[in-house]
Coordinates of N, CA, C and O in Angstrom, one line a residue:
X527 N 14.6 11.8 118.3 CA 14.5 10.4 118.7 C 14.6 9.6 117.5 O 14.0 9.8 116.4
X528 N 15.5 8.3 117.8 CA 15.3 7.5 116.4 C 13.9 7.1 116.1 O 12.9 7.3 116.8
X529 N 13.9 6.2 114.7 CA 12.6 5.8 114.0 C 12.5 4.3 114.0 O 11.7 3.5 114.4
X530 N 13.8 4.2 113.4 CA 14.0 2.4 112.8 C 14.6 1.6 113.9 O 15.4 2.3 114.4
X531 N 14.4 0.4 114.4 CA 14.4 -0.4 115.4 C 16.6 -0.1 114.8 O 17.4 0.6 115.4
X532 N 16.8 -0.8 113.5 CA 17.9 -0.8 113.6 C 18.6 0.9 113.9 O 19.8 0.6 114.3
X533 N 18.6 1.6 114.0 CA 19.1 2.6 114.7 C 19.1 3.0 115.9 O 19.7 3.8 116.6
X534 N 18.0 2.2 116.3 CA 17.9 2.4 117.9 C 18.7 1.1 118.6 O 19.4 1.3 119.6
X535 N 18.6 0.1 117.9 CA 19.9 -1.0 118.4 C 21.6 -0.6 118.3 O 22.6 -1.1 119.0
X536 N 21.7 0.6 117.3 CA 22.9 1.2 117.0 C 23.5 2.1 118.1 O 24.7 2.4 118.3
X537 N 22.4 2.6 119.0 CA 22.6 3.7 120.0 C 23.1 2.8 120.9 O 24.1 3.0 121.6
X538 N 22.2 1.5 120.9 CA 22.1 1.0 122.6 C 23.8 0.2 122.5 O 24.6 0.1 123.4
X539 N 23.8 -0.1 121.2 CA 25.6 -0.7 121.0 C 26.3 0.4 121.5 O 26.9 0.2 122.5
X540 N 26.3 2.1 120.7 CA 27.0 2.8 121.1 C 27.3 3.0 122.4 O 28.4 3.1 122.9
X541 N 25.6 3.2 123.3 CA 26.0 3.3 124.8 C 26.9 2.4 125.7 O 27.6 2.7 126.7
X542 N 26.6 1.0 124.9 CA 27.6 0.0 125.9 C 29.0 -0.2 125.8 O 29.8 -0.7 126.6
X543 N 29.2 0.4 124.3 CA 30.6 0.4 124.2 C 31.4 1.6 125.0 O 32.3 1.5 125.9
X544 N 30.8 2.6 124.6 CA 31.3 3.9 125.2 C 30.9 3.7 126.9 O 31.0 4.7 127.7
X545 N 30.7 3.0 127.3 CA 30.3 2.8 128.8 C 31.5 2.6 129.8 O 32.6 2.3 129.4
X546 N 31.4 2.8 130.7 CA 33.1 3.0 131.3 C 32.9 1.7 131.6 O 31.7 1.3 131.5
X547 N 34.2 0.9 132.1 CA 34.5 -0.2 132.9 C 34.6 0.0 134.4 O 35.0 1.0 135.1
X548 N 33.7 -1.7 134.9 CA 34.0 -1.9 136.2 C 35.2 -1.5 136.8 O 36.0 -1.9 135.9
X549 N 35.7 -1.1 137.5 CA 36.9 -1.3 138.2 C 37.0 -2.3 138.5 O 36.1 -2.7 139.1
X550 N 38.6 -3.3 138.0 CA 39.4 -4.5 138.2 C 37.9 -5.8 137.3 O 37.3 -6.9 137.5
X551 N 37.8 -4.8 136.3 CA 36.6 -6.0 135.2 C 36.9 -5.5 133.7 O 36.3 -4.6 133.3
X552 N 37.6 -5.9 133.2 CA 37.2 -5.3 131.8 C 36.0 -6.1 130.8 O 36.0 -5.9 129.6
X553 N 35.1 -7.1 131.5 CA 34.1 -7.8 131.4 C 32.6 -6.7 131.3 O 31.8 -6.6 130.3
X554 N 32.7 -6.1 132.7 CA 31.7 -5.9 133.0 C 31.6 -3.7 132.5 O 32.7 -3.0 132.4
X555 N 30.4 -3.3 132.4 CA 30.6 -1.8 132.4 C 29.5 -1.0 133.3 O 28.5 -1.6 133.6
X556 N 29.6 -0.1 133.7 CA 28.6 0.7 133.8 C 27.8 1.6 132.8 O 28.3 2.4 132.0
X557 N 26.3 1.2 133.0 CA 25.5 2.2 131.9 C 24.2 2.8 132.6 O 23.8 2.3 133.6
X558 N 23.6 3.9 131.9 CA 22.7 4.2 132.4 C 21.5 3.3 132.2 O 20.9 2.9 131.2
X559 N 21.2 3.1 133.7 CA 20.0 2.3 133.1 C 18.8 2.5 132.3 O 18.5 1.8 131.4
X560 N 18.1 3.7 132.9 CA 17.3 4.6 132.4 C 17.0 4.5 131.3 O 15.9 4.4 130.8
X561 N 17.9 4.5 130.7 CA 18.3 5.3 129.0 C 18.2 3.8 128.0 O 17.5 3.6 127.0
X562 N 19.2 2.8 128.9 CA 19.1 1.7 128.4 C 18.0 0.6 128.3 O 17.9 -0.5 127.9
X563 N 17.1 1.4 128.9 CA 15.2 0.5 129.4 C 14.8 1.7 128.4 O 14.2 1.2 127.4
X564 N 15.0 2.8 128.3 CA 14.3 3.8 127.0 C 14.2 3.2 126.4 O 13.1 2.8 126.1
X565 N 15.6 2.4 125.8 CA 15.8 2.5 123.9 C 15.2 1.0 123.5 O 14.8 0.4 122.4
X566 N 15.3 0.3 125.3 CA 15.1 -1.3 124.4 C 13.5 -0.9 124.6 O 12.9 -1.7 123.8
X567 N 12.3 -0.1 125.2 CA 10.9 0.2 125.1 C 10.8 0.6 123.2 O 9.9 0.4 122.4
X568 N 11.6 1.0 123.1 CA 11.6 2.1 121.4 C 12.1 0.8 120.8 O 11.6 0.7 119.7
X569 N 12.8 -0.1 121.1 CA 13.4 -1.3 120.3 C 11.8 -2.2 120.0 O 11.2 -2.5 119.0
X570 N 11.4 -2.5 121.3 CA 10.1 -3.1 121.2 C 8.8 -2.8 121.1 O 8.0 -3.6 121.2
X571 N 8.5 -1.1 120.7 CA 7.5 -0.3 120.4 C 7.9 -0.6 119.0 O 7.3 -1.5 118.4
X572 N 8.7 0.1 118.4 CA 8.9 -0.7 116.8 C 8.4 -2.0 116.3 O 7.4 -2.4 115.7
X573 N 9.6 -2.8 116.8 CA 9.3 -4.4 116.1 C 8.0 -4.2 115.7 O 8.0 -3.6 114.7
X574 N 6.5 -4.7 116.3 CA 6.1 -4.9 115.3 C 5.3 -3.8 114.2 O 4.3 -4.0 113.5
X575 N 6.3 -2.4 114.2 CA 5.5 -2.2 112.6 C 6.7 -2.6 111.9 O 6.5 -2.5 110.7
X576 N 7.8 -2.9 112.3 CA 8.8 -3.3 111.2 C 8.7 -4.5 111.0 O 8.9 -4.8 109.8
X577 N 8.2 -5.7 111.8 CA 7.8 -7.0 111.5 C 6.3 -6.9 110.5 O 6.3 -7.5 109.4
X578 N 5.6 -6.3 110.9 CA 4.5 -6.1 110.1 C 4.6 -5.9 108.5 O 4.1 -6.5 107.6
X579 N 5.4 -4.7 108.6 CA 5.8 -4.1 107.2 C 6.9 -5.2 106.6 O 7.1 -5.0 105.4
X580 N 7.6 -6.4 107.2 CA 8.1 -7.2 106.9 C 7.7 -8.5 106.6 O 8.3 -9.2 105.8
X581 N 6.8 -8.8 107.2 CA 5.3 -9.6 106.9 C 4.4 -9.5 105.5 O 4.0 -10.3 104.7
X582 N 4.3 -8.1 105.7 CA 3.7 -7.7 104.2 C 4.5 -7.8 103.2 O 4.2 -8.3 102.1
X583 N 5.7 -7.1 103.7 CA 7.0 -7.8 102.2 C 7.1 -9.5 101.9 O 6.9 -9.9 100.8
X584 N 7.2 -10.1 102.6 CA 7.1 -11.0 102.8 C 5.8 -12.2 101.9 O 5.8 -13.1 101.0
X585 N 5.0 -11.7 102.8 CA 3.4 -11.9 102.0 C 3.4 -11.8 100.4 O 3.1 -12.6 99.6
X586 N 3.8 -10.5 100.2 CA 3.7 -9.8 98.9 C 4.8 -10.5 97.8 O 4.8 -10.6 96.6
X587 N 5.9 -11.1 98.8 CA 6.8 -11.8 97.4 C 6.2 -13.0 97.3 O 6.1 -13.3 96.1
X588 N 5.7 -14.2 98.4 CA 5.2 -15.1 98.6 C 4.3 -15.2 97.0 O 4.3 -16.1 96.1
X589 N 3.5 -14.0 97.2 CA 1.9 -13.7 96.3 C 2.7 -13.9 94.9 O 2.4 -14.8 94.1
X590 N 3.8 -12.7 94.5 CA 4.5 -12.8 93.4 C 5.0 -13.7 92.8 O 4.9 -13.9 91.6
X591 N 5.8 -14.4 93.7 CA 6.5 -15.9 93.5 C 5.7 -17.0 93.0 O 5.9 -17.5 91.9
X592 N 4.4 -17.3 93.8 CA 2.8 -17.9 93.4 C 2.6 -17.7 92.0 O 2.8 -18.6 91.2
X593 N 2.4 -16.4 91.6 CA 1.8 -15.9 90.8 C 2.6 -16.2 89.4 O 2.1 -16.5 88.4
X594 N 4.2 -15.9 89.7 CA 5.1 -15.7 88.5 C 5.4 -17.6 88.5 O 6.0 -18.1 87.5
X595 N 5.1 -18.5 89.6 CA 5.2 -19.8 89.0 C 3.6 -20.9 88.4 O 3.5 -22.0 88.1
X596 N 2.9 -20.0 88.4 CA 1.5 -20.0 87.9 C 2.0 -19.7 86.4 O 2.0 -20.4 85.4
X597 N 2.3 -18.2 86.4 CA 2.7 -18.2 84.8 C 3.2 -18.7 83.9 O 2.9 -18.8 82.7
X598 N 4.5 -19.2 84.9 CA 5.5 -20.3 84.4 C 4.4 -21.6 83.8 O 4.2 -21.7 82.6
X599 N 3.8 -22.5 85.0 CA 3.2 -23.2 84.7 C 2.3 -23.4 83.1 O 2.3 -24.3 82.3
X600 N 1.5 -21.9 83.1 CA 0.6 -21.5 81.9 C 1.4 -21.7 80.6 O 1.1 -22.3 79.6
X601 N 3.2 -20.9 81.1 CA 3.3 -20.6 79.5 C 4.0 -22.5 79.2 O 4.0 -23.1 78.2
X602 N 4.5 -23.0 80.4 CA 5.0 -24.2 79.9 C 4.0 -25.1 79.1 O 4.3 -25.8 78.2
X603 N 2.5 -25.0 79.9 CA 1.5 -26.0 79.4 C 1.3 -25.4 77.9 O 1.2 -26.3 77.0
X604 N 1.2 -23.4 77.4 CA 0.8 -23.8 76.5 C 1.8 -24.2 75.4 O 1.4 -24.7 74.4
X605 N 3.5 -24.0 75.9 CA 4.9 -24.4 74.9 C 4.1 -26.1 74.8 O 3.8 -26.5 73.7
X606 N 3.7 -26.9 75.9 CA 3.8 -28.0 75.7 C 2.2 -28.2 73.9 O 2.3 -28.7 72.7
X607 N 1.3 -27.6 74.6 CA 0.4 -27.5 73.2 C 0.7 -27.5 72.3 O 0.6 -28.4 71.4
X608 N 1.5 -26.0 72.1 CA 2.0 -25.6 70.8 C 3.0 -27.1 70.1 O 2.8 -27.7 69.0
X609 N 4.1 -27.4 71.1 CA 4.4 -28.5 70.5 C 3.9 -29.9 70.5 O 4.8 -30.8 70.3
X610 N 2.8 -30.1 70.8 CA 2.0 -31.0 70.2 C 1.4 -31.1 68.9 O 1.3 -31.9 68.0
X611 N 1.0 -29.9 69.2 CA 0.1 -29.4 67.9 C 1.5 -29.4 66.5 O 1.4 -30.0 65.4
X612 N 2.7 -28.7 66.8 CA 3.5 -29.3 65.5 C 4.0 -30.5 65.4 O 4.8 -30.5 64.4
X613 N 3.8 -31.6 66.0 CA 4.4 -32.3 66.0 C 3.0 -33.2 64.9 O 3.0 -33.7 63.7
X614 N 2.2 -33.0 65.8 CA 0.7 -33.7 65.3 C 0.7 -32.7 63.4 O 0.4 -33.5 62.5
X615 N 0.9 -31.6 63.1 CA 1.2 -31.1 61.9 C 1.9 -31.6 61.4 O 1.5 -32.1 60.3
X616 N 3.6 -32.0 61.7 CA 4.2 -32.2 60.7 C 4.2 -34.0 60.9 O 5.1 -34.6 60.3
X617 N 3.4 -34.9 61.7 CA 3.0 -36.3 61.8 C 1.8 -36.0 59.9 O 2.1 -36.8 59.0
X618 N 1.1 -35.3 59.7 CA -0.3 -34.6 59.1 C 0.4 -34.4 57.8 O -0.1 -34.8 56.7
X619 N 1.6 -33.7 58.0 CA 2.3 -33.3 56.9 C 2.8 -34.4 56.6 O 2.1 -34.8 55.6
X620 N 3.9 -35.3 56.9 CA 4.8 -36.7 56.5 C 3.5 -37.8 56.0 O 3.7 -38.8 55.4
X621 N 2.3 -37.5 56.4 CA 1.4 -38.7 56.4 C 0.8 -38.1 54.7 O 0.7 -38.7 53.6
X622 N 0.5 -37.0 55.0 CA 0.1 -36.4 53.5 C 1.1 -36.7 52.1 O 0.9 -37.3 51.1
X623 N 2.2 -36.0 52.6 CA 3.6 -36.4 51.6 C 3.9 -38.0 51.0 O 4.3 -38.4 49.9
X624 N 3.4 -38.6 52.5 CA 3.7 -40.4 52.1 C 2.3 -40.4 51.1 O 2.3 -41.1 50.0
X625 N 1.3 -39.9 51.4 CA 0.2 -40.7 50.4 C 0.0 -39.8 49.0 O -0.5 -40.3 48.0
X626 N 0.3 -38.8 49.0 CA 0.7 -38.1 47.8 C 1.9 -38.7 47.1 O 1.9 -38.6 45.9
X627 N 2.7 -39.2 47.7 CA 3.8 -40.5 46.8 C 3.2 -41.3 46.6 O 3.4 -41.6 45.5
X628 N 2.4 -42.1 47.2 CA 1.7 -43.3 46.7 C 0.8 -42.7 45.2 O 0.9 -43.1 44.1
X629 N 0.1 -41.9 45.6 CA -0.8 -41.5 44.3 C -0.1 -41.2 43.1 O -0.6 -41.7 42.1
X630 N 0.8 -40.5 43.0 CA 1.9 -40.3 42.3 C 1.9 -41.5 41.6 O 1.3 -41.6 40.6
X631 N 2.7 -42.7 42.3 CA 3.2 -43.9 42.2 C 2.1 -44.9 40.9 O 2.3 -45.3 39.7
X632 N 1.1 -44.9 41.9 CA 0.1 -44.9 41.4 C -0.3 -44.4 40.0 O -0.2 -44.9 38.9
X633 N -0.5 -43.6 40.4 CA -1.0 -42.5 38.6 C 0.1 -42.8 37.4 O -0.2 -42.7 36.2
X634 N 1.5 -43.1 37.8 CA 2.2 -42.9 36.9 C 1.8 -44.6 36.4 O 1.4 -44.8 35.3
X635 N 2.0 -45.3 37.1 CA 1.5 -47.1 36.8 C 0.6 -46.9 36.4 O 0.6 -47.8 35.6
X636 N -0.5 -46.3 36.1 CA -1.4 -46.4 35.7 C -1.3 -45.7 34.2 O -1.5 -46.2 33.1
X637 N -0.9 -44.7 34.5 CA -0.5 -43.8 33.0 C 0.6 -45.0 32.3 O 0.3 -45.4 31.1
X638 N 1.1 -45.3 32.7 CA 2.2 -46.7 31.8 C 1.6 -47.5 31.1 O 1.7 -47.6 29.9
X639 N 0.5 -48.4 32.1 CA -0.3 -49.4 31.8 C -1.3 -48.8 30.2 O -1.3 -49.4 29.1
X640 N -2.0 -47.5 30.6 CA -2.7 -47.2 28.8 C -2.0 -46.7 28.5 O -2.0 -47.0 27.3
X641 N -0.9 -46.0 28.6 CA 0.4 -45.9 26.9 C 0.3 -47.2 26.6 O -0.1 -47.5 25.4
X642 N 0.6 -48.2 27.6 CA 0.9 -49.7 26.8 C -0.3 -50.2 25.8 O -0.3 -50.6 24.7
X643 N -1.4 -50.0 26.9 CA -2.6 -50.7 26.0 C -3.1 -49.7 24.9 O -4.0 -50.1 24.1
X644 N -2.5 -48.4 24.8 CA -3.4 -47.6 23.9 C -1.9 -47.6 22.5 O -2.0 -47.0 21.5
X645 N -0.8 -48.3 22.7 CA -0.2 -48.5 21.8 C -0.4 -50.1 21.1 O -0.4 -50.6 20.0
X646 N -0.6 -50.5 22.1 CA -0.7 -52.2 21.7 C -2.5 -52.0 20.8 O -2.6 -52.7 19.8
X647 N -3.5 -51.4 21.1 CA -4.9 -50.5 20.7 C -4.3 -50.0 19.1 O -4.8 -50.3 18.0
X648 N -3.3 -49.2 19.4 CA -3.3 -48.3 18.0 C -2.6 -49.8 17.0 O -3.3 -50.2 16.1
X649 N -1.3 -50.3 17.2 CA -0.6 -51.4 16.9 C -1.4 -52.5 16.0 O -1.3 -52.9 14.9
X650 N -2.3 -52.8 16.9 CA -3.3 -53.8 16.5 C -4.4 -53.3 15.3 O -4.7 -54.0 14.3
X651 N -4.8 -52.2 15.6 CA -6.0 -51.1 14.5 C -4.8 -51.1 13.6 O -5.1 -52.1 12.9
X652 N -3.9 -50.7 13.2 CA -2.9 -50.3 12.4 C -2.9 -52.0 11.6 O -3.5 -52.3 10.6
X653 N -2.5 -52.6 12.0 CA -2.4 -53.6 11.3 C -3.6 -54.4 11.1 O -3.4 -55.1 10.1
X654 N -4.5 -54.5 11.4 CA -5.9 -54.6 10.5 C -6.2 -53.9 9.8 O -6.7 -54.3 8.8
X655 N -6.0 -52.3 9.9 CA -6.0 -51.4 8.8 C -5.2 -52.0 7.1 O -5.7 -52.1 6.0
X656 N -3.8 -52.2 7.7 CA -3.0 -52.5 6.7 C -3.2 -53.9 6.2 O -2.7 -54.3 5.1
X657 N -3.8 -54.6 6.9 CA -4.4 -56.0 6.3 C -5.3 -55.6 5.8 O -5.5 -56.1 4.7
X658 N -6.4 -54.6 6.3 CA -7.8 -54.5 5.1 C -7.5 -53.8 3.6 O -8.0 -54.0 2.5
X659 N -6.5 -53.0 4.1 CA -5.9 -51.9 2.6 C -5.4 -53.2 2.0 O -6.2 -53.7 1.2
X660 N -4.5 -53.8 2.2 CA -3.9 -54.9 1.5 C -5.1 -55.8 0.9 O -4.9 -56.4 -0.1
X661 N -6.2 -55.9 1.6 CA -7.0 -56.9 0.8 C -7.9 -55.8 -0.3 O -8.4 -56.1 -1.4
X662 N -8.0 -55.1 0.0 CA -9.0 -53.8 -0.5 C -7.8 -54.1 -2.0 O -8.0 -54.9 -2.8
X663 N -6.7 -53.1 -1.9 CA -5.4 -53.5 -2.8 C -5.7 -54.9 -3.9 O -5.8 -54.9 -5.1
X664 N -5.7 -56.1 -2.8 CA -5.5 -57.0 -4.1 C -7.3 -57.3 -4.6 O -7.4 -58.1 -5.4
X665 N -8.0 -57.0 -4.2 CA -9.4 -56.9 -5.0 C -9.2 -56.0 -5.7 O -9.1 -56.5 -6.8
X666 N -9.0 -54.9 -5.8 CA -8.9 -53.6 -6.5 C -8.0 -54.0 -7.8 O -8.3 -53.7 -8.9
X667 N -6.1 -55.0 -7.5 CA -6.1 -55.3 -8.5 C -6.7 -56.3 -9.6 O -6.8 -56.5 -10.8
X668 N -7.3 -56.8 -8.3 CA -8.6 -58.3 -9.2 C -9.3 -57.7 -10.3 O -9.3 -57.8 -11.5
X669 N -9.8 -57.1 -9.7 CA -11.0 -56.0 -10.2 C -10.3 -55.4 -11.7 O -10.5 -55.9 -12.8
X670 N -9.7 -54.7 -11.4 CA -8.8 -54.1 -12.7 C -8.1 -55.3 -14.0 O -7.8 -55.1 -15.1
X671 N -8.1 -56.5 -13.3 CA -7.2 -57.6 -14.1 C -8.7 -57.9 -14.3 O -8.7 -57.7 -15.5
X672 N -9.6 -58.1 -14.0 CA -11.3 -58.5 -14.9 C -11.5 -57.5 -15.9 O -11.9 -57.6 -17.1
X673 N -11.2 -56.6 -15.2 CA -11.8 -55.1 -16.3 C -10.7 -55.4 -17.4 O -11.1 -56.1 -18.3
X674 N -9.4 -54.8 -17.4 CA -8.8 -55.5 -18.6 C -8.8 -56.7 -19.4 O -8.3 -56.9 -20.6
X675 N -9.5 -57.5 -18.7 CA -9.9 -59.1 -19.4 C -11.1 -58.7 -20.2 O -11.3 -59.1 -21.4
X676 N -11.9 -57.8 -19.3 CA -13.5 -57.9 -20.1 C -13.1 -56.8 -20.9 O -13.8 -56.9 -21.9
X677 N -12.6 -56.1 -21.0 CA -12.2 -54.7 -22.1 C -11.6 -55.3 -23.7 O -12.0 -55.1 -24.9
X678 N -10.7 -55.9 -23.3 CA -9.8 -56.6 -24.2 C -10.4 -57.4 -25.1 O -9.7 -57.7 -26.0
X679 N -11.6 -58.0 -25.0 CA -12.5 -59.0 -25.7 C -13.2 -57.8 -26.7 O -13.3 -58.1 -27.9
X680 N -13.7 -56.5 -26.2 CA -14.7 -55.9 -26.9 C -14.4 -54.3 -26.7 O -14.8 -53.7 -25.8
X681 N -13.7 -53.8 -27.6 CA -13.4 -52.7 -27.7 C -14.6 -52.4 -29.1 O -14.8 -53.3 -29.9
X682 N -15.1 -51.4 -29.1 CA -16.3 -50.6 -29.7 C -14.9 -48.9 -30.1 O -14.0 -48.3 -29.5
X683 N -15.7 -48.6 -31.1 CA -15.3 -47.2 -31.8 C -16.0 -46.4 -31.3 O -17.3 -46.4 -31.3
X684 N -14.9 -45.5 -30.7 CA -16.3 -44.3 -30.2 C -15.8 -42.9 -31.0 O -14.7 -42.5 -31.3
X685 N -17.0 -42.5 -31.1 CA -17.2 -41.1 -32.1 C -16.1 -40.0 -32.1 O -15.2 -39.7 -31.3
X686 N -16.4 -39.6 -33.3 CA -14.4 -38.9 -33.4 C -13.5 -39.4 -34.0 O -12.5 -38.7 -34.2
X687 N -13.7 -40.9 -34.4 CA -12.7 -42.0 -35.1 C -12.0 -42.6 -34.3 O -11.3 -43.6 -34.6
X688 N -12.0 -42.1 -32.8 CA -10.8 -43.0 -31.5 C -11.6 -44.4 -31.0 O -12.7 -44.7 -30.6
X689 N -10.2 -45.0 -31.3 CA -11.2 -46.4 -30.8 C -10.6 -46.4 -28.8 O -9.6 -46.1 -28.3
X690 N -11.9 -46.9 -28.3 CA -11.6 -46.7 -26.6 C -12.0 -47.7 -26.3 O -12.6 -48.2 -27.2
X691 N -11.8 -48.4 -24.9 CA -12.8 -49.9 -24.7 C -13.3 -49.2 -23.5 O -12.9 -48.3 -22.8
X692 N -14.2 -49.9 -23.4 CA -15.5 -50.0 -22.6 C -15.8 -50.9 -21.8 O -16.1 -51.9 -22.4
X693 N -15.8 -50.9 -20.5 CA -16.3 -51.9 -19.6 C -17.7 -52.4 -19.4 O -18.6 -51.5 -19.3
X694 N -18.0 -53.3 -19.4 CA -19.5 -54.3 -19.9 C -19.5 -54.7 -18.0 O -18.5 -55.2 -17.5
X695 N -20.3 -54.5 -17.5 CA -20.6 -55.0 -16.3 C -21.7 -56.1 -15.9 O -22.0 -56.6 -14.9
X696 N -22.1 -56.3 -17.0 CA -23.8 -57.4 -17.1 C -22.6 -58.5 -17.6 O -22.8 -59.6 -17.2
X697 N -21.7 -58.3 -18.4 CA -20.6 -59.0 -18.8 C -19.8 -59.8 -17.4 O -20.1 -60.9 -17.0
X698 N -19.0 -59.1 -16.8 CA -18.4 -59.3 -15.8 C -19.3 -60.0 -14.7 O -18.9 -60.9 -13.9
X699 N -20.5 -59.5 -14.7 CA -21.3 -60.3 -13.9 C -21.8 -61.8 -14.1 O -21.9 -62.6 -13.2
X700 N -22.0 -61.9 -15.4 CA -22.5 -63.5 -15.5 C -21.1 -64.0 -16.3 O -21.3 -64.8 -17.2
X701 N -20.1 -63.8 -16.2 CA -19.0 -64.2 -16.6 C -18.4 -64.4 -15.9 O -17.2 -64.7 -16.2

C-alpha cells in the first residue's frame, strides 16, 4: 500500500484515467467505487501527518527566517556602531591634527618672536660692550698720554747705568 498522500493521488488519477468510458459519453467513466473511497480514506488518513510535518517545516523556517533577520538586525546595529565610532575617531583625529597645527603655528611665532628679541638682546649688549671697550680704550689712552706726560718731566737713573722713567702716582694725583 502506498505511504505519501502524493502517491496515493497518483493511483486514484491512474484509476480514472484507465477507467473505461460510459457508453455514447466520453465525459463520463466507470470506476470502482470501493477502491476509489479506499484511496481518497488513505488520501485523508495522511493529510494530516503530511500537513503536520509541513507545519513543522513551515514553523521551523518561519523560526530561521526570525532568527537570521534578528541577526541581520545585530550585525547591522553593530556595522552601524562600528561606524560611528570611526567616524567619531577620525572627527578625534582631524580635531587633534587641527590643534597640533595651531601649536605648531604657535611655537614657531613664538620661537621667531625670542630669536628676534634675543638678537635685538645680544645687538644691544654688543654695542654697549663696544661703547664701554671704546670708553675703557680712550681712558686707557688718557691714562698712558698722563703717564708719558708725568714720565717725561722726571726720568731718574736706575742702577746698571740705564737711564728708565718712572711713573710718580702721588704726582699724577695732585697734578
Amino acid at each position: 500500500m502506498a505511504t505519501g498522500v502524493e502517491e496515493l493521488v497518483d493511483m486514484l488519477f491512474a484509476m480514472i484515467d484507465e477507467a473505461k468510458s460510459v457508453p455514447l459519453s466520453s465525459e463520463k467513466c466507470i470506476i470502482e467505487r470501493d477502491k476509489a473511497l479506499d484511496l481518497l480514506d488513505d488520501i485523508k488518513a495522511q493529510f494530516p501527518v503530511e500537513l503536520g510535518e509541513a507545519k513543522k517545516l513551515i514553523s521551523a523556517r518561519a523560526d530561521y527566517i526570525a532568527s537570521a533577520k534578528r541577526e541581520a538586525e545585530l550585525i547591522r546595529k553593530q556595522a552601524e556602531e562600528k561606524a560611528r565610532q570611526l567616524l567619531a575617531e577620525d572627527e578625534i583625529l582631524s580635531q587633534a591634527k587641527q590643534k597640533s597645527n595651531e601649536m605648531v603655528k604657535v611655537a614657531e611665532e613664538r620661537s621667531r618672536a625670542l630669536r628676534r628679541a634675543a638678537n635685538e638682546y645680544c645687538e644691544d649688549t654688543l654695542k654697549r660692550t663696544e661703547e664701554a671697550v671704546g670708553e675703557a680704550l680712550d681712558e686707557l689712552k688718557r691714562s698712558r698720554a698722563r703717564f708719558r706726560a708725568a714720565i717725561s718731566g722726571t726720568q731718574q737713573p736706575q742702577s746698571g747705568g740705564q737711564t728708565g722713567r718712572v711713573y710718580d702716582a702721588e704726582a699724577e694725583e695732585n697734578g
